[in-house]
mmCIF file of N, CA and C in Angstrom:
data_model
loop_
_atom_site.group_PDB
_atom_site.id
_atom_site.type_symbol
_atom_site.label_atom_id
_atom_site.label_comp_id
_atom_site.label_asym_id
_atom_site.label_seq_id
_atom_site.Cartn_x
_atom_site.Cartn_y
_atom_site.Cartn_z
ATOM 1 N N UNK A 1 -85.385 144.755 -11.513
ATOM 2 C CA UNK A 1 -85.449 146.004 -10.681
ATOM 3 C C UNK A 1 -86.566 146.828 -11.047
ATOM 4 N N UNK A 2 -87.458 147.171 -10.100
ATOM 5 C CA UNK A 2 -88.550 148.246 -10.594
ATOM 6 C C UNK A 2 -88.161 149.645 -10.309
ATOM 7 N N UNK A 3 -87.290 149.966 -9.401
ATOM 8 C CA UNK A 3 -87.107 151.500 -9.417
ATOM 9 C C UNK A 3 -85.738 151.703 -8.794
ATOM 10 N N UNK A 4 -85.347 152.894 -8.836
ATOM 11 C CA UNK A 4 -84.172 153.273 -8.273
ATOM 12 C C UNK A 4 -84.233 154.923 -7.707
ATOM 13 N N UNK A 5 -83.785 155.247 -6.679
ATOM 14 C CA UNK A 5 -83.737 156.442 -6.442
ATOM 15 C C UNK A 5 -82.613 156.890 -5.462
ATOM 16 N N UNK A 6 -81.613 157.829 -6.035
ATOM 17 C CA UNK A 6 -80.171 158.021 -5.471
ATOM 18 C C UNK A 6 -80.347 159.415 -5.011
ATOM 19 N N UNK A 7 -80.054 159.293 -3.383
ATOM 20 C CA UNK A 7 -80.229 160.656 -2.789
ATOM 21 C C UNK A 7 -78.855 160.883 -1.941
ATOM 22 N N UNK A 8 -78.794 162.263 -2.213
ATOM 23 C CA UNK A 8 -77.461 162.733 -1.597
ATOM 24 C C UNK A 8 -77.612 163.937 -0.617
ATOM 25 N N UNK A 9 -77.026 164.041 0.187
ATOM 26 C CA UNK A 9 -77.328 165.289 1.249
ATOM 27 C C UNK A 9 -75.947 166.158 1.409
ATOM 28 N N UNK A 10 -76.020 167.351 1.456
ATOM 29 C CA UNK A 10 -74.715 168.319 1.781
ATOM 30 C C UNK A 10 -75.331 169.504 2.356
ATOM 31 N N UNK A 11 -74.331 170.002 2.815
ATOM 32 C CA UNK A 11 -74.636 171.481 3.415
ATOM 33 C C UNK A 11 -74.144 172.494 2.546
ATOM 34 N N UNK A 12 -75.436 173.292 2.140
ATOM 35 C CA UNK A 12 -74.910 174.536 1.056
ATOM 36 C C UNK A 12 -75.048 175.687 1.457
ATOM 37 N N UNK A 13 -73.908 176.381 1.231
ATOM 38 C CA UNK A 13 -73.751 177.758 1.870
ATOM 39 C C UNK A 13 -74.904 178.750 1.332
ATOM 40 N N UNK A 14 -75.351 178.687 0.344
ATOM 41 C CA UNK A 14 -76.350 179.618 -0.216
ATOM 42 C C UNK A 14 -77.772 179.434 0.291
ATOM 43 N N UNK A 15 -77.845 178.133 1.014
ATOM 44 C CA UNK A 15 -79.033 177.806 1.565
ATOM 45 C C UNK A 15 -78.824 178.171 3.544
ATOM 46 N N UNK A 16 -77.608 178.067 3.721
ATOM 47 C CA UNK A 16 -77.199 177.965 5.340
ATOM 48 C C UNK A 16 -77.996 176.823 6.022
ATOM 49 N N UNK A 17 -78.388 175.806 5.310
ATOM 50 C CA UNK A 17 -78.659 174.528 5.540
ATOM 51 C C UNK A 17 -78.477 173.075 5.032
ATOM 52 N N UNK A 18 -78.656 171.973 5.587
ATOM 53 C CA UNK A 18 -78.532 170.782 4.855
ATOM 54 C C UNK A 18 -79.560 170.485 3.822
ATOM 55 N N UNK A 19 -79.178 170.270 2.808
ATOM 56 C CA UNK A 19 -80.243 169.804 1.654
ATOM 57 C C UNK A 19 -79.802 168.412 0.971
ATOM 58 N N UNK A 20 -81.266 167.871 0.704
ATOM 59 C CA UNK A 20 -81.156 166.657 0.105
ATOM 60 C C UNK A 20 -81.474 166.832 -1.469
ATOM 61 N N UNK A 21 -80.585 166.041 -2.385
ATOM 62 C CA UNK A 21 -80.855 166.092 -3.709
ATOM 63 C C UNK A 21 -80.923 164.839 -4.448
ATOM 64 N N UNK A 22 -81.866 164.678 -5.129
ATOM 65 C CA UNK A 22 -82.210 163.723 -5.617
ATOM 66 C C UNK A 22 -81.529 163.607 -7.152
ATOM 67 N N UNK A 23 -80.452 162.786 -7.390
ATOM 68 C CA UNK A 23 -79.702 162.588 -8.169
ATOM 69 C C UNK A 23 -80.182 161.996 -9.507
ATOM 70 N N UNK A 24 -80.909 160.599 -9.267
ATOM 71 C CA UNK A 24 -81.421 159.582 -10.080
ATOM 72 C C UNK A 24 -82.397 159.236 -9.575
ATOM 73 N N UNK A 25 -83.450 159.365 -10.332
ATOM 74 C CA UNK A 25 -84.969 158.293 -10.008
ATOM 75 C C UNK A 25 -85.481 157.700 -11.073
ATOM 76 N N UNK A 26 -85.770 156.572 -11.020
ATOM 77 C CA UNK A 26 -86.603 156.054 -12.350
ATOM 78 C C UNK A 26 -87.370 154.820 -11.518
ATOM 79 N N UNK A 27 -88.380 154.748 -12.299
ATOM 80 C CA UNK A 27 -89.432 153.433 -12.200
ATOM 81 C C UNK A 27 -89.349 152.919 -13.637
ATOM 82 N N UNK A 28 -89.215 151.319 -13.497
ATOM 83 C CA UNK A 28 -89.356 150.877 -14.813
ATOM 84 C C UNK A 28 -90.703 151.064 -15.443
ATOM 85 N N UNK A 29 -90.604 151.401 -16.841
ATOM 86 C CA UNK A 29 -91.822 151.429 -17.465
ATOM 87 C C UNK A 29 -92.961 150.399 -17.254
ATOM 88 N N UNK A 30 -92.847 149.415 -17.172
ATOM 89 C CA UNK A 30 -93.935 148.679 -16.981
ATOM 90 C C UNK A 30 -94.754 148.508 -15.328
ATOM 91 N N UNK A 31 -93.963 149.494 -14.777
ATOM 92 C CA UNK A 31 -94.404 149.518 -13.363
ATOM 93 C C UNK A 31 -94.954 150.808 -13.222
ATOM 94 N N UNK A 32 -94.911 151.937 -13.783
ATOM 95 C CA UNK A 32 -95.312 153.018 -13.550
ATOM 96 C C UNK A 32 -96.973 153.147 -13.653
ATOM 97 N N UNK A 33 -97.442 154.412 -13.054
ATOM 98 C CA UNK A 33 -99.005 154.337 -12.743
ATOM 99 C C UNK A 33 -99.371 153.413 -11.581
ATOM 100 N N UNK A 34 -98.603 152.888 -11.014
ATOM 101 C CA UNK A 34 -98.948 151.953 -9.719
ATOM 102 C C UNK A 34 -98.851 152.697 -8.506
ATOM 103 N N UNK A 35 -98.107 153.864 -8.332
ATOM 104 C CA UNK A 35 -98.089 154.655 -7.087
ATOM 105 C C UNK A 35 -96.520 154.185 -6.739
ATOM 106 N N UNK A 36 -95.749 153.368 -7.496
ATOM 107 C CA UNK A 36 -94.548 153.000 -6.887
ATOM 108 C C UNK A 36 -93.594 154.344 -6.774
ATOM 109 N N UNK A 37 -93.662 155.262 -7.639
ATOM 110 C CA UNK A 37 -92.736 156.405 -7.597
ATOM 111 C C UNK A 37 -93.287 157.234 -6.769
ATOM 112 N N UNK A 38 -94.493 157.347 -6.284
ATOM 113 C CA UNK A 38 -94.908 158.157 -5.434
ATOM 114 C C UNK A 38 -94.469 157.574 -3.946
ATOM 115 N N UNK A 39 -94.633 156.522 -3.821
ATOM 116 C CA UNK A 39 -93.970 156.014 -2.431
ATOM 117 C C UNK A 39 -92.459 156.119 -2.612
ATOM 118 N N UNK A 40 -91.799 156.057 -3.079
ATOM 119 C CA UNK A 40 -90.207 156.237 -3.274
ATOM 120 C C UNK A 40 -90.010 157.462 -3.039
ATOM 121 N N UNK A 41 -90.875 158.587 -3.508
ATOM 122 C CA UNK A 41 -90.545 160.108 -3.577
ATOM 123 C C UNK A 41 -90.964 160.311 -2.002
ATOM 124 N N UNK A 42 -92.114 159.716 -1.378
ATOM 125 C CA UNK A 42 -92.632 160.025 0.001
ATOM 126 C C UNK A 42 -91.260 159.331 0.820
ATOM 127 N N UNK A 43 -90.622 158.212 0.871
ATOM 128 C CA UNK A 43 -89.849 157.734 1.419
ATOM 129 C C UNK A 43 -88.561 158.889 1.465
ATOM 130 N N UNK A 44 -88.094 159.215 0.210
ATOM 131 C CA UNK A 44 -87.146 160.020 0.377
ATOM 132 C C UNK A 44 -87.339 161.321 0.892
ATOM 133 N N UNK A 45 -88.643 161.843 1.008
ATOM 134 C CA UNK A 45 -88.906 162.909 2.005
ATOM 135 C C UNK A 45 -88.641 162.595 3.483
ATOM 136 N N UNK A 46 -89.046 161.394 4.003
ATOM 137 C CA UNK A 46 -88.821 161.294 5.041
ATOM 138 C C UNK A 46 -87.556 161.001 5.638
ATOM 139 N N UNK A 47 -86.617 160.291 4.727
ATOM 140 C CA UNK A 47 -85.110 159.957 4.881
ATOM 141 C C UNK A 47 -84.373 161.292 4.628
ATOM 142 N N UNK A 48 -84.637 162.339 3.897
ATOM 143 C CA UNK A 48 -84.194 163.508 4.086
ATOM 144 C C UNK A 48 -84.521 164.376 5.370
ATOM 145 N N UNK A 49 -85.721 164.219 5.981
ATOM 146 C CA UNK A 49 -85.918 164.962 7.243
ATOM 147 C C UNK A 49 -85.376 164.067 8.333
ATOM 148 N N UNK A 50 -85.328 162.659 8.359
ATOM 149 C CA UNK A 50 -84.383 162.031 9.446
ATOM 150 C C UNK A 50 -82.958 162.455 9.434
ATOM 151 N N UNK A 51 -82.227 162.813 8.318
ATOM 152 C CA UNK A 51 -80.778 163.643 7.940
ATOM 153 C C UNK A 51 -81.066 165.090 8.235
ATOM 154 N N UNK A 52 -81.723 165.535 8.661
ATOM 155 C CA UNK A 52 -81.941 167.075 9.171
ATOM 156 C C UNK A 52 -81.775 167.778 8.069
ATOM 157 N N UNK A 53 -82.673 167.434 7.058
ATOM 158 C CA UNK A 53 -82.265 168.374 5.799
ATOM 159 C C UNK A 53 -83.790 169.511 5.738
ATOM 160 N N UNK A 54 -83.577 170.542 5.292
ATOM 161 C CA UNK A 54 -84.711 171.323 5.295
ATOM 162 C C UNK A 54 -85.402 171.303 3.905
ATOM 163 N N UNK A 55 -84.625 170.801 2.944
ATOM 164 C CA UNK A 55 -85.424 170.836 1.266
ATOM 165 C C UNK A 55 -84.812 169.703 0.846
ATOM 166 N N UNK A 56 -85.641 169.435 -0.351
ATOM 167 C CA UNK A 56 -84.974 168.243 -1.027
ATOM 168 C C UNK A 56 -85.650 168.820 -2.469
ATOM 169 N N UNK A 57 -84.394 168.568 -3.317
ATOM 170 C CA UNK A 57 -84.235 169.408 -4.729
ATOM 171 C C UNK A 57 -83.803 168.223 -5.781
ATOM 172 N N UNK A 58 -84.410 168.190 -7.008
ATOM 173 C CA UNK A 58 -83.848 167.644 -8.218
ATOM 174 C C UNK A 58 -83.869 168.273 -9.382
ATOM 175 N N UNK A 59 -82.901 167.876 -10.442
ATOM 176 C CA UNK A 59 -82.937 168.668 -11.595
ATOM 177 C C UNK A 59 -83.632 167.583 -12.581
ATOM 178 N N UNK A 60 -84.221 168.235 -13.628
ATOM 179 C CA UNK A 60 -85.000 166.925 -14.409
ATOM 180 C C UNK A 60 -85.099 167.508 -16.054
ATOM 181 N N UNK A 61 -84.506 167.099 -16.644
ATOM 182 C CA UNK A 61 -84.404 167.636 -18.033
ATOM 183 C C UNK A 61 -85.909 168.174 -19.017
ATOM 184 N N UNK A 62 -85.633 169.334 -19.444
ATOM 185 C CA UNK A 62 -86.788 170.083 -20.219
ATOM 186 C C UNK A 62 -87.626 169.289 -20.962
ATOM 187 N N UNK A 63 -87.213 168.093 -21.451
ATOM 188 C CA UNK A 63 -87.876 167.044 -22.422
ATOM 189 C C UNK A 63 -88.664 166.006 -21.854
ATOM 190 N N UNK A 64 -88.442 165.801 -20.311
ATOM 191 C CA UNK A 64 -89.099 165.187 -19.632
ATOM 192 C C UNK A 64 -90.784 165.402 -19.277
ATOM 193 N N UNK A 65 -91.563 165.822 -20.142
ATOM 194 C CA UNK A 65 -92.629 166.436 -19.743
ATOM 195 C C UNK A 65 -93.435 165.729 -18.802
ATOM 196 N N UNK A 66 -93.563 164.141 -18.778
ATOM 197 C CA UNK A 66 -94.361 163.409 -17.970
ATOM 198 C C UNK A 66 -93.807 163.368 -16.332
ATOM 199 N N UNK A 67 -92.452 163.485 -16.341
ATOM 200 C CA UNK A 67 -91.785 163.774 -15.307
ATOM 201 C C UNK A 67 -92.057 164.894 -14.494
ATOM 202 N N UNK A 68 -92.276 165.996 -15.069
ATOM 203 C CA UNK A 68 -92.465 167.349 -14.805
ATOM 204 C C UNK A 68 -94.055 167.229 -14.081
ATOM 205 N N UNK A 69 -94.912 166.606 -14.754
ATOM 206 C CA UNK A 69 -96.306 166.628 -14.174
ATOM 207 C C UNK A 69 -96.432 165.668 -12.869
ATOM 208 N N UNK A 70 -95.597 164.522 -12.693
ATOM 209 C CA UNK A 70 -95.374 163.763 -11.685
ATOM 210 C C UNK A 70 -94.875 164.593 -10.679
ATOM 211 N N UNK A 71 -93.825 165.236 -10.830
ATOM 212 C CA UNK A 71 -93.268 166.202 -9.616
ATOM 213 C C UNK A 71 -94.071 167.453 -9.357
ATOM 214 N N UNK A 72 -94.859 168.044 -10.230
ATOM 215 C CA UNK A 72 -96.015 169.033 -9.966
ATOM 216 C C UNK A 72 -97.049 168.344 -9.022
ATOM 217 N N UNK A 73 -97.450 167.411 -9.367
ATOM 218 C CA UNK A 73 -98.559 166.615 -8.625
ATOM 219 C C UNK A 73 -98.333 166.050 -7.161
ATOM 220 N N UNK A 74 -96.933 165.973 -7.053
ATOM 221 C CA UNK A 74 -96.389 165.673 -5.901
ATOM 222 C C UNK A 74 -95.931 166.936 -4.997
ATOM 223 N N UNK A 75 -96.361 167.849 -5.226
ATOM 224 C CA UNK A 75 -96.535 169.270 -4.813
ATOM 225 C C UNK A 75 -94.659 169.759 -4.578
ATOM 226 N N UNK A 76 -93.852 169.549 -5.673
ATOM 227 C CA UNK A 76 -92.485 170.106 -5.820
ATOM 228 C C UNK A 76 -92.761 171.182 -6.937
ATOM 229 N N UNK A 77 -91.826 172.357 -6.586
ATOM 230 C CA UNK A 77 -91.930 173.653 -7.038
ATOM 231 C C UNK A 77 -90.742 173.701 -7.913
ATOM 232 N N UNK A 78 -91.086 174.460 -9.513
ATOM 233 C CA UNK A 78 -90.099 174.445 -10.329
ATOM 234 C C UNK A 78 -89.364 176.222 -9.954
ATOM 235 N N UNK A 79 -88.719 176.394 -9.487
ATOM 236 C CA UNK A 79 -88.278 177.852 -9.482
ATOM 237 C C UNK A 79 -86.996 178.197 -10.009
ATOM 238 N N UNK A 80 -86.212 176.930 -10.480
ATOM 239 C CA UNK A 80 -84.641 177.294 -10.844
ATOM 240 C C UNK A 80 -84.505 176.868 -12.428
ATOM 241 N N UNK A 81 -83.556 177.265 -13.039
ATOM 242 C CA UNK A 81 -83.204 176.909 -14.289
ATOM 243 C C UNK A 81 -81.844 176.034 -13.804
ATOM 244 N N UNK A 82 -81.453 175.175 -14.649
ATOM 245 C CA UNK A 82 -80.124 174.434 -14.402
ATOM 246 C C UNK A 82 -79.217 174.695 -15.570
ATOM 247 N N UNK A 83 -77.999 175.137 -15.864
ATOM 248 C CA UNK A 83 -77.498 175.597 -16.893
ATOM 249 C C UNK A 83 -76.332 174.500 -16.758
ATOM 250 N N UNK A 84 -75.723 174.213 -18.234
ATOM 251 C CA UNK A 84 -74.672 173.292 -18.322
ATOM 252 C C UNK A 84 -73.638 173.684 -19.093
ATOM 253 N N UNK A 85 -72.348 172.987 -19.212
ATOM 254 C CA UNK A 85 -71.607 173.442 -20.432
ATOM 255 C C UNK A 85 -70.946 171.985 -20.817
ATOM 256 N N UNK A 86 -70.682 171.566 -21.826
ATOM 257 C CA UNK A 86 -70.135 170.615 -22.305
ATOM 258 C C UNK A 86 -68.781 170.447 -22.422
ATOM 259 N N UNK A 87 -67.896 169.772 -21.818
ATOM 260 C CA UNK A 87 -66.471 170.024 -21.615
ATOM 261 C C UNK A 87 -65.588 168.857 -22.515
ATOM 262 N N UNK A 88 -66.246 168.125 -23.379
ATOM 263 C CA UNK A 88 -65.921 167.291 -24.318
ATOM 264 C C UNK A 88 -65.890 168.350 -26.015
ATOM 265 N N UNK A 89 -64.841 168.097 -26.493
ATOM 266 C CA UNK A 89 -65.036 168.929 -27.811
ATOM 267 C C UNK A 89 -65.789 168.075 -28.785
ATOM 268 N N UNK A 90 -67.168 167.821 -28.589
ATOM 269 C CA UNK A 90 -67.824 166.988 -29.711
ATOM 270 C C UNK A 90 -68.664 168.059 -30.310
ATOM 271 N N UNK A 91 -68.804 169.245 -29.966
ATOM 272 C CA UNK A 91 -69.689 170.145 -30.638
ATOM 273 C C UNK A 91 -71.280 169.901 -30.495
ATOM 274 N N UNK A 92 -71.404 169.100 -29.698
ATOM 275 C CA UNK A 92 -72.988 168.549 -28.838
ATOM 276 C C UNK A 92 -73.497 169.945 -28.396
ATOM 277 N N UNK A 93 -74.674 170.408 -28.527
ATOM 278 C CA UNK A 93 -75.413 171.331 -28.130
ATOM 279 C C UNK A 93 -77.092 171.153 -27.972
ATOM 280 N N UNK A 94 -77.306 169.559 -28.620
ATOM 281 C CA UNK A 94 -78.470 169.197 -28.641
ATOM 282 C C UNK A 94 -78.940 168.925 -27.501
ATOM 283 N N UNK A 95 -80.274 169.192 -27.230
ATOM 284 C CA UNK A 95 -80.721 168.428 -25.513
ATOM 285 C C UNK A 95 -81.263 167.119 -25.804
ATOM 286 N N UNK A 96 -80.423 166.056 -25.521
ATOM 287 C CA UNK A 96 -80.638 164.659 -25.620
ATOM 288 C C UNK A 96 -80.917 164.074 -24.531
ATOM 289 N N UNK A 97 -82.010 163.309 -24.390
ATOM 290 C CA UNK A 97 -82.095 162.526 -22.944
ATOM 291 C C UNK A 97 -81.312 161.526 -22.968
ATOM 292 N N UNK A 98 -80.747 161.192 -21.483
ATOM 293 C CA UNK A 98 -79.770 160.391 -21.114
ATOM 294 C C UNK A 98 -78.419 161.101 -21.109
ATOM 295 N N UNK A 99 -78.200 162.362 -21.471
ATOM 296 C CA UNK A 99 -77.127 163.249 -21.349
ATOM 297 C C UNK A 99 -77.087 163.947 -19.976
#
Protein backbone atom coordinates (compact mmCIF):
# COMPACT_ATOMS: atom_id res chain seq x y z
CA UNK A 1 0.00 0.00 0.00
CA UNK A 2 1.30 3.44 -0.95
CA UNK A 3 -1.33 5.67 0.64
CA UNK A 4 -4.76 5.86 2.22
CA UNK A 5 -7.30 8.67 2.55
CA UNK A 6 -10.59 8.15 4.41
CA UNK A 7 -13.16 10.82 3.55
CA UNK A 8 -16.53 11.37 5.25
CA UNK A 9 -19.43 13.63 4.20
CA UNK A 10 -22.06 15.06 6.51
CA UNK A 11 -24.47 17.93 6.87
CA UNK A 12 -23.40 20.06 9.81
CA UNK A 13 -25.86 22.36 11.53
CA UNK A 14 -23.25 24.93 12.52
CA UNK A 15 -22.18 25.27 8.87
CA UNK A 16 -25.67 24.92 7.37
CA UNK A 17 -23.90 23.08 4.56
CA UNK A 18 -22.53 19.68 3.64
CA UNK A 19 -18.92 19.28 4.79
CA UNK A 20 -16.24 16.74 3.87
CA UNK A 21 -13.84 15.58 6.57
CA UNK A 22 -10.59 13.69 6.08
CA UNK A 23 -10.53 11.18 8.93
CA UNK A 24 -7.31 9.36 8.03
CA UNK A 25 -4.62 10.30 5.53
CA UNK A 26 -1.18 8.76 5.18
CA UNK A 27 1.44 8.04 2.54
CA UNK A 28 4.00 5.32 3.19
CA UNK A 29 7.27 6.86 4.35
CA UNK A 30 9.29 5.57 1.39
CA UNK A 31 6.88 7.23 -1.08
CA UNK A 32 6.74 10.67 0.54
CA UNK A 33 8.13 13.67 -1.33
CA UNK A 34 6.95 12.36 -4.73
CA UNK A 35 3.73 14.36 -4.98
CA UNK A 36 1.51 11.40 -4.11
CA UNK A 37 -0.02 13.06 -1.03
CA UNK A 38 -0.57 16.27 -2.99
CA UNK A 39 -2.42 14.33 -5.71
CA UNK A 40 -4.47 12.37 -3.17
CA UNK A 41 -5.47 15.61 -1.44
CA UNK A 42 -6.40 17.19 -4.80
CA UNK A 43 -8.55 14.14 -5.61
CA UNK A 44 -10.27 14.45 -2.21
CA UNK A 45 -11.09 18.11 -3.01
CA UNK A 46 -12.72 17.05 -6.28
CA UNK A 47 -14.64 14.17 -4.68
CA UNK A 48 -15.91 16.58 -1.99
CA UNK A 49 -17.01 19.07 -4.66
CA UNK A 50 -18.73 16.26 -6.61
CA UNK A 51 -20.63 15.44 -3.41
CA UNK A 52 -21.81 19.06 -3.02
CA UNK A 53 -19.56 19.86 -0.08
CA UNK A 54 -18.73 23.50 0.56
CA UNK A 55 -15.65 22.77 2.67
CA UNK A 56 -13.14 20.06 3.51
CA UNK A 57 -11.68 19.70 7.02
CA UNK A 58 -9.26 17.52 8.96
CA UNK A 59 -7.76 17.29 12.41
CA UNK A 60 -4.03 16.77 12.87
CA UNK A 61 -2.07 16.00 16.03
CA UNK A 62 -0.04 18.98 17.28
CA UNK A 63 3.09 16.80 17.20
CA UNK A 64 2.88 16.24 13.42
CA UNK A 65 4.86 19.32 12.36
CA UNK A 66 5.73 17.92 8.90
CA UNK A 67 2.03 17.31 8.23
CA UNK A 68 1.23 20.88 9.29
CA UNK A 69 3.74 22.23 6.76
CA UNK A 70 2.23 19.99 4.06
CA UNK A 71 -1.34 21.17 4.74
CA UNK A 72 -0.23 24.82 4.85
CA UNK A 73 1.55 24.39 1.49
CA UNK A 74 -1.69 22.95 0.13
CA UNK A 75 -3.54 26.17 1.13
CA UNK A 76 -5.43 24.70 4.08
CA UNK A 77 -6.15 27.05 7.00
CA UNK A 78 -5.74 26.30 10.69
CA UNK A 79 -8.51 28.17 12.50
CA UNK A 80 -9.62 25.56 15.09
CA UNK A 81 -8.53 23.72 18.17
CA UNK A 82 -9.63 20.14 18.71
CA UNK A 83 -10.31 19.12 22.30
CA UNK A 84 -10.70 15.60 23.61
CA UNK A 85 -11.26 13.68 26.82
CA UNK A 86 -10.08 10.12 27.39
CA UNK A 87 -12.97 7.96 28.56
CA UNK A 88 -10.83 5.02 29.67
CA UNK A 89 -9.57 5.19 33.22
CA UNK A 90 -5.90 4.78 32.32
CA UNK A 91 -4.76 8.19 33.64
CA UNK A 92 -3.21 9.09 30.27
CA UNK A 93 -3.05 12.78 29.45
CA UNK A 94 0.13 12.70 27.38
CA UNK A 95 -0.07 13.64 23.69
CA UNK A 96 1.10 10.48 21.95
CA UNK A 97 1.05 9.90 18.20
CA UNK A 98 -1.28 7.12 17.18
CA UNK A 99 -3.92 7.88 19.80
